[in-house]
Amino acid sequence: QVQLVESGGGLVQAGGSLRLSCAASGLTFSTASMGWFRQAPGKEREFVSAIRWSGGSTYYADSVKGRFTISRDNAKNTVYLQMNSLKPEDTAVYYCAGHYGGSYYIRNSYRYWGQGTQVTVSA
C-alpha cells in the first residue's frame, strides 16, 4: 500500500520560509517522479512543482518560480519543497503526489496522494 505523508507546514509571516517534506512508502521511490500541489479554500487544486525520478529535471508553476525549490533524497524516500519569500497567496493545503504518467502539470497525471499539510502565510 502506497503512503505519502507530508510534514513541515505551519504558520509563517510574509517573507518567511518553510520546508515541506513528503515521506513515501510502498512504492519504488527511486523510479517515481513526484509532485507538489496546493489547494486554497474555495479554489481548485493546482500544480506547484514536480521532480523527475532521477532528480535531473524539475518543474514549477509560474507563481512560485524563483521562490520554491523541489528536491529529493532517494536514500530517504523523501521529497522536499523549500518555500522562500512566502506570500499570503501561498496559503493553502499542500499535497504530495506520486506521478503516474503524462504531463507533470496536471492533477490527473498523479496516482497517489498524501493527506496534505496546511501552510498559512500571514500578511
XYZ file of N, CA and C in Angstrom:
369
model
N 0.850 -1.188 0.000
C 0.000 0.000 0.000
C 0.889 1.243 0.000
N 0.628 2.131 -0.939
C 1.420 3.346 -1.038
C 0.946 4.359 -0.012
N 1.907 4.951 0.685
C 1.597 6.025 1.625
C 2.530 7.193 1.376
N 1.936 8.371 1.334
C 2.692 9.615 1.237
C 2.295 10.467 2.438
N 3.283 10.846 3.234
C 3.000 11.586 4.463
C 3.747 12.907 4.430
N 2.993 13.991 4.365
C 3.580 15.324 4.336
C 3.796 15.849 5.760
N 4.768 16.707 5.894
C 5.015 17.382 7.162
C 5.717 18.698 6.870
N 5.781 19.552 7.890
C 6.520 20.794 7.760
C 5.681 22.034 7.561
N 4.375 21.860 7.439
C 3.518 23.029 7.289
C 3.425 23.816 8.587
N 2.800 24.983 8.501
C 2.642 25.801 9.693
C 2.260 27.213 9.344
N 2.373 28.071 10.345
C 2.049 29.487 10.195
C 3.346 30.281 10.117
N 3.443 31.133 9.123
C 4.647 31.937 8.932
C 4.248 33.316 8.436
N 5.059 34.302 8.751
C 4.797 35.645 8.262
C 5.238 35.784 6.811
N 4.633 36.729 6.127
C 5.027 37.003 4.751
C 6.523 37.307 4.691
N 7.168 36.739 3.689
C 8.607 36.881 3.553
C 9.400 35.765 4.199
N 8.730 34.955 4.983
C 9.396 33.865 5.684
C 9.551 32.627 4.814
N 10.046 31.568 5.451
C 10.340 30.320 4.740
C 9.789 29.122 5.494
N 9.499 28.087 4.747
C 9.127 26.781 5.302
C 9.701 25.715 4.387
N 9.963 24.552 4.961
C 10.355 23.407 4.145
C 9.390 22.270 4.404
N 8.719 21.860 3.361
C 7.816 20.717 3.438
C 8.571 19.443 3.091
N 8.176 18.375 3.754
C 8.734 17.057 3.465
C 7.600 16.094 3.141
N 7.904 15.121 2.320
C 6.943 14.077 1.992
C 7.668 12.744 2.027
N 7.326 11.934 3.013
C 7.935 10.613 3.158
C 7.068 9.582 2.454
N 7.685 8.815 1.564
C 6.951 7.846 0.766
C 7.274 6.420 1.191
N 6.278 5.571 1.122
C 6.484 4.145 1.368
C 5.543 3.356 0.478
N 5.913 2.100 0.237
C 5.055 1.240 -0.556
C 5.214 1.367 -2.053
N 6.191 2.163 -2.486
C 6.460 2.267 -3.920
C 7.963 2.332 -4.118
N 8.377 2.068 -5.342
C 9.807 2.134 -5.660
C 10.145 3.598 -5.877
N 10.498 4.256 -4.799
C 10.626 5.712 -4.815
C 11.679 6.174 -5.809
N 12.752 5.422 -5.932
C 13.862 5.861 -6.787
C 13.490 5.930 -8.261
N 12.372 5.317 -8.635
C 11.918 5.377 -10.024
C 10.604 6.139 -10.170
N 10.194 6.820 -9.108
C 8.917 7.538 -9.117
C 9.145 9.038 -9.196
N 8.596 9.647 -10.229
C 8.572 11.104 -10.263
C 7.509 11.589 -9.279
N 7.773 12.737 -8.669
C 6.907 13.223 -7.597
C 6.511 14.674 -7.839
N 5.401 15.067 -7.244
C 4.947 16.437 -7.413
C 4.348 17.001 -6.136
N 4.215 18.315 -6.134
C 3.513 19.036 -5.074
C 2.380 19.833 -5.709
N 1.231 19.760 -5.077
C 0.075 20.562 -5.459
C -0.394 21.326 -4.238
N -1.262 22.296 -4.444
C -1.844 23.011 -3.314
C -3.292 23.364 -3.621
N -4.036 23.520 -2.550
C -5.447 23.873 -2.701
C -5.822 24.884 -1.631
N -6.215 26.052 -2.080
C -6.687 27.103 -1.190
C -8.197 26.977 -1.031
N -8.750 27.522 0.036
C -10.203 27.423 0.249
C -10.986 27.988 -0.929
N -11.943 27.209 -1.406
C -12.779 27.660 -2.492
C -12.151 27.608 -3.863
N -10.930 27.071 -3.940
C -10.233 27.001 -5.228
C -9.907 25.565 -5.585
N -9.612 25.358 -6.850
C -9.222 24.025 -7.288
C -7.776 23.728 -6.879
N -7.494 22.451 -6.788
C -6.121 22.037 -6.505
C -5.252 22.382 -7.718
N -4.119 23.000 -7.446
C -3.258 23.463 -8.531
C -1.841 22.953 -8.392
N -1.212 22.798 -9.532
C 0.175 22.334 -9.583
C 1.108 23.373 -8.979
N 2.103 22.894 -8.231
C 3.131 23.760 -7.671
C 4.496 23.414 -8.255
N 4.863 22.135 -8.143
C 6.203 21.748 -8.582
C 6.272 20.240 -8.768
N 7.239 19.785 -9.553
C 7.452 18.357 -9.746
C 8.925 18.097 -9.993
N 9.315 16.856 -9.729
C 10.700 16.454 -9.934
C 10.716 15.048 -10.505
N 11.540 14.850 -11.524
C 11.640 13.527 -12.116
C 12.331 12.561 -11.165
N 12.172 11.270 -11.440
C 12.687 10.244 -10.549
C 14.175 10.391 -10.297
N 14.913 10.847 -11.310
C 16.358 10.979 -11.168
C 16.751 12.264 -10.458
N 15.800 13.170 -10.330
C 16.129 14.481 -9.780
C 16.758 15.407 -10.797
N 16.923 14.912 -12.019
C 17.614 15.702 -13.021
C 16.787 16.796 -13.639
N 15.474 16.701 -13.527
C 14.607 17.732 -14.097
C 13.565 18.152 -13.069
N 13.333 19.439 -13.009
C 12.327 19.976 -12.094
C 11.393 20.911 -12.858
N 10.207 21.082 -12.304
C 9.167 21.866 -12.963
C 8.466 22.722 -11.910
N 8.104 23.930 -12.300
C 7.490 24.855 -11.356
C 6.334 25.615 -11.992
N 5.335 25.919 -11.181
C 4.308 26.862 -11.607
C 4.928 28.255 -11.665
N 4.443 29.063 -12.564
C 4.995 30.415 -12.700
C 4.892 31.198 -11.397
N 3.844 30.934 -10.633
C 3.608 31.693 -9.410
C 4.631 31.434 -8.319
N 5.375 30.330 -8.426
C 6.353 30.000 -7.376
C 7.780 29.962 -7.900
N 7.938 30.106 -9.189
C 9.269 30.022 -9.787
C 10.186 31.086 -9.186
N 11.379 30.664 -8.793
C 12.337 31.574 -8.186
C 12.207 31.686 -6.681
N 11.113 31.171 -6.122
C 10.907 31.230 -4.670
C 10.895 29.837 -4.043
N 10.385 28.859 -4.759
C 10.287 27.491 -4.254
C 11.327 26.613 -4.948
N 11.817 25.618 -4.207
C 12.755 24.652 -4.766
C 12.354 23.250 -4.353
N 12.196 22.387 -5.332
C 11.878 20.987 -5.057
C 13.156 20.168 -5.117
N 13.247 19.177 -4.248
C 14.400 18.287 -4.259
C 13.963 16.933 -3.714
N 14.848 15.970 -3.819
C 14.515 14.642 -3.318
C 15.759 13.953 -2.803
N 15.539 13.034 -1.883
C 16.599 12.199 -1.343
C 16.120 10.767 -1.510
N 16.598 10.096 -2.540
C 16.112 8.747 -2.812
C 16.543 7.746 -1.739
N 17.606 8.047 -1.029
C 18.042 7.162 0.056
C 17.070 7.218 1.234
N 16.362 8.337 1.353
C 15.410 8.507 2.457
C 13.956 8.408 2.002
N 13.759 8.131 0.710
C 12.392 8.057 0.155
C 11.595 9.318 0.480
N 12.229 10.454 0.321
C 11.605 11.717 0.718
C 11.782 12.770 -0.360
N 10.729 13.523 -0.580
C 10.788 14.674 -1.471
C 10.504 15.922 -0.636
N 11.174 17.008 -0.995
C 11.096 18.240 -0.225
C 10.586 19.392 -1.096
N 10.020 20.373 -0.421
C 9.672 21.623 -1.085
C 10.130 22.758 -0.182
N 11.207 23.404 -0.579
C 11.701 24.568 0.151
C 10.965 25.790 -0.370
N 10.301 26.493 0.526
C 9.495 27.642 0.141
C 10.061 28.898 0.797
N 10.538 29.805 -0.007
C 11.102 31.063 0.476
C 10.253 32.237 0.003
N 10.461 33.365 0.636
C 9.741 34.595 0.259
C 8.240 34.340 0.160
N 7.722 33.706 1.171
C 6.313 33.327 1.144
C 5.400 34.543 1.140
N 4.280 34.375 0.455
C 3.282 35.427 0.328
C 1.943 34.938 0.876
N 1.077 35.839 1.281
C -0.244 35.404 1.763
C -0.991 34.533 0.750
N -0.783 34.786 -0.520
C -1.462 33.997 -1.545
C -0.918 32.580 -1.676
N 0.158 32.266 -0.956
C 0.662 30.893 -0.906
C -0.098 30.053 0.120
N -0.960 30.681 0.889
C -1.739 29.967 1.893
C -2.613 28.910 1.240
N -2.459 27.664 1.685
C -3.193 26.541 1.095
C -2.825 25.270 1.840
N -3.555 24.225 1.531
C -3.132 22.883 1.932
C -2.244 22.357 0.816
N -1.071 21.883 1.180
C -0.099 21.389 0.215
C -0.095 19.863 0.224
N -0.186 19.312 -0.982
C -0.265 17.868 -1.149
C 0.932 17.341 -1.924
N 1.442 16.242 -1.463
C 2.468 15.493 -2.187
C 1.762 14.469 -3.055
N 2.327 14.195 -4.230
C 1.667 13.269 -5.143
C 2.691 12.443 -5.914
N 2.325 11.211 -6.201
C 3.165 10.313 -6.982
C 2.715 10.301 -8.433
N 3.648 10.608 -9.329
C 3.318 10.734 -10.747
C 3.070 9.378 -11.383
N 2.062 9.333 -12.233
C 1.693 8.095 -12.909
C 2.110 8.112 -14.368
N 1.849 9.220 -15.039
C 2.175 9.333 -16.455
C 1.564 10.594 -17.021
N 2.122 11.082 -18.092
C 1.595 12.277 -18.726
C 2.229 13.552 -18.197
N 1.565 14.657 -18.476
C 2.103 15.951 -18.089
C 2.286 16.073 -16.579
N 3.410 16.643 -16.178
C 3.657 16.856 -14.746
C 2.749 17.939 -14.166
N 2.158 18.744 -15.039
C 1.453 19.930 -14.598
C -0.014 19.713 -14.268
N -0.537 18.530 -14.563
C -1.967 18.323 -14.357
C -2.236 17.239 -13.314
N -3.295 17.446 -12.593
C -3.644 16.592 -11.463
C -3.873 15.145 -11.875
N -4.478 14.922 -13.009
C -4.818 13.561 -13.432
C -3.605 12.701 -13.775
N -2.438 13.306 -13.821
C -1.213 12.554 -14.114
C -0.640 11.895 -12.870
N -1.281 12.117 -11.733
C -0.767 11.610 -10.458
C -1.720 10.568 -9.894
N -1.138 9.490 -9.418
C -1.961 8.371 -8.922
C -2.097 8.393 -7.407
N -1.034 8.745 -6.729
C -1.036 8.645 -5.266
C -0.982 10.037 -4.649
N -1.682 10.185 -3.519
C -1.772 11.491 -2.859
C -1.597 11.346 -1.358
N -0.944 12.334 -0.769
C -0.866 12.404 0.672
C -2.098 13.079 1.246
N -2.104 13.238 2.558
C -3.268 13.814 3.240
C -3.210 15.340 3.279
N -2.050 15.881 2.968
C -1.899 17.331 2.923
C -1.373 17.923 4.217
N -0.726 19.072 4.080
C -0.247 19.821 5.231
C -0.591 21.294 5.014
N -1.076 21.921 6.061
C -1.550 23.305 5.953
C -0.389 24.285 6.029
N -0.370 25.205 5.093
C 0.572 26.324 5.118
C -0.249 27.609 5.171
N 0.025 28.416 6.178
C -0.676 29.684 6.332
C 0.348 30.808 6.408
N 0.207 31.773 5.517
C 1.129 32.900 5.468
C 0.360 34.156 5.851
N 0.787 34.780 6.927
C 0.114 35.987 7.398
C 0.768 37.231 6.800
N -0.049 38.243 6.589
C 0.447 39.481 5.966
C 1.260 40.312 6.941
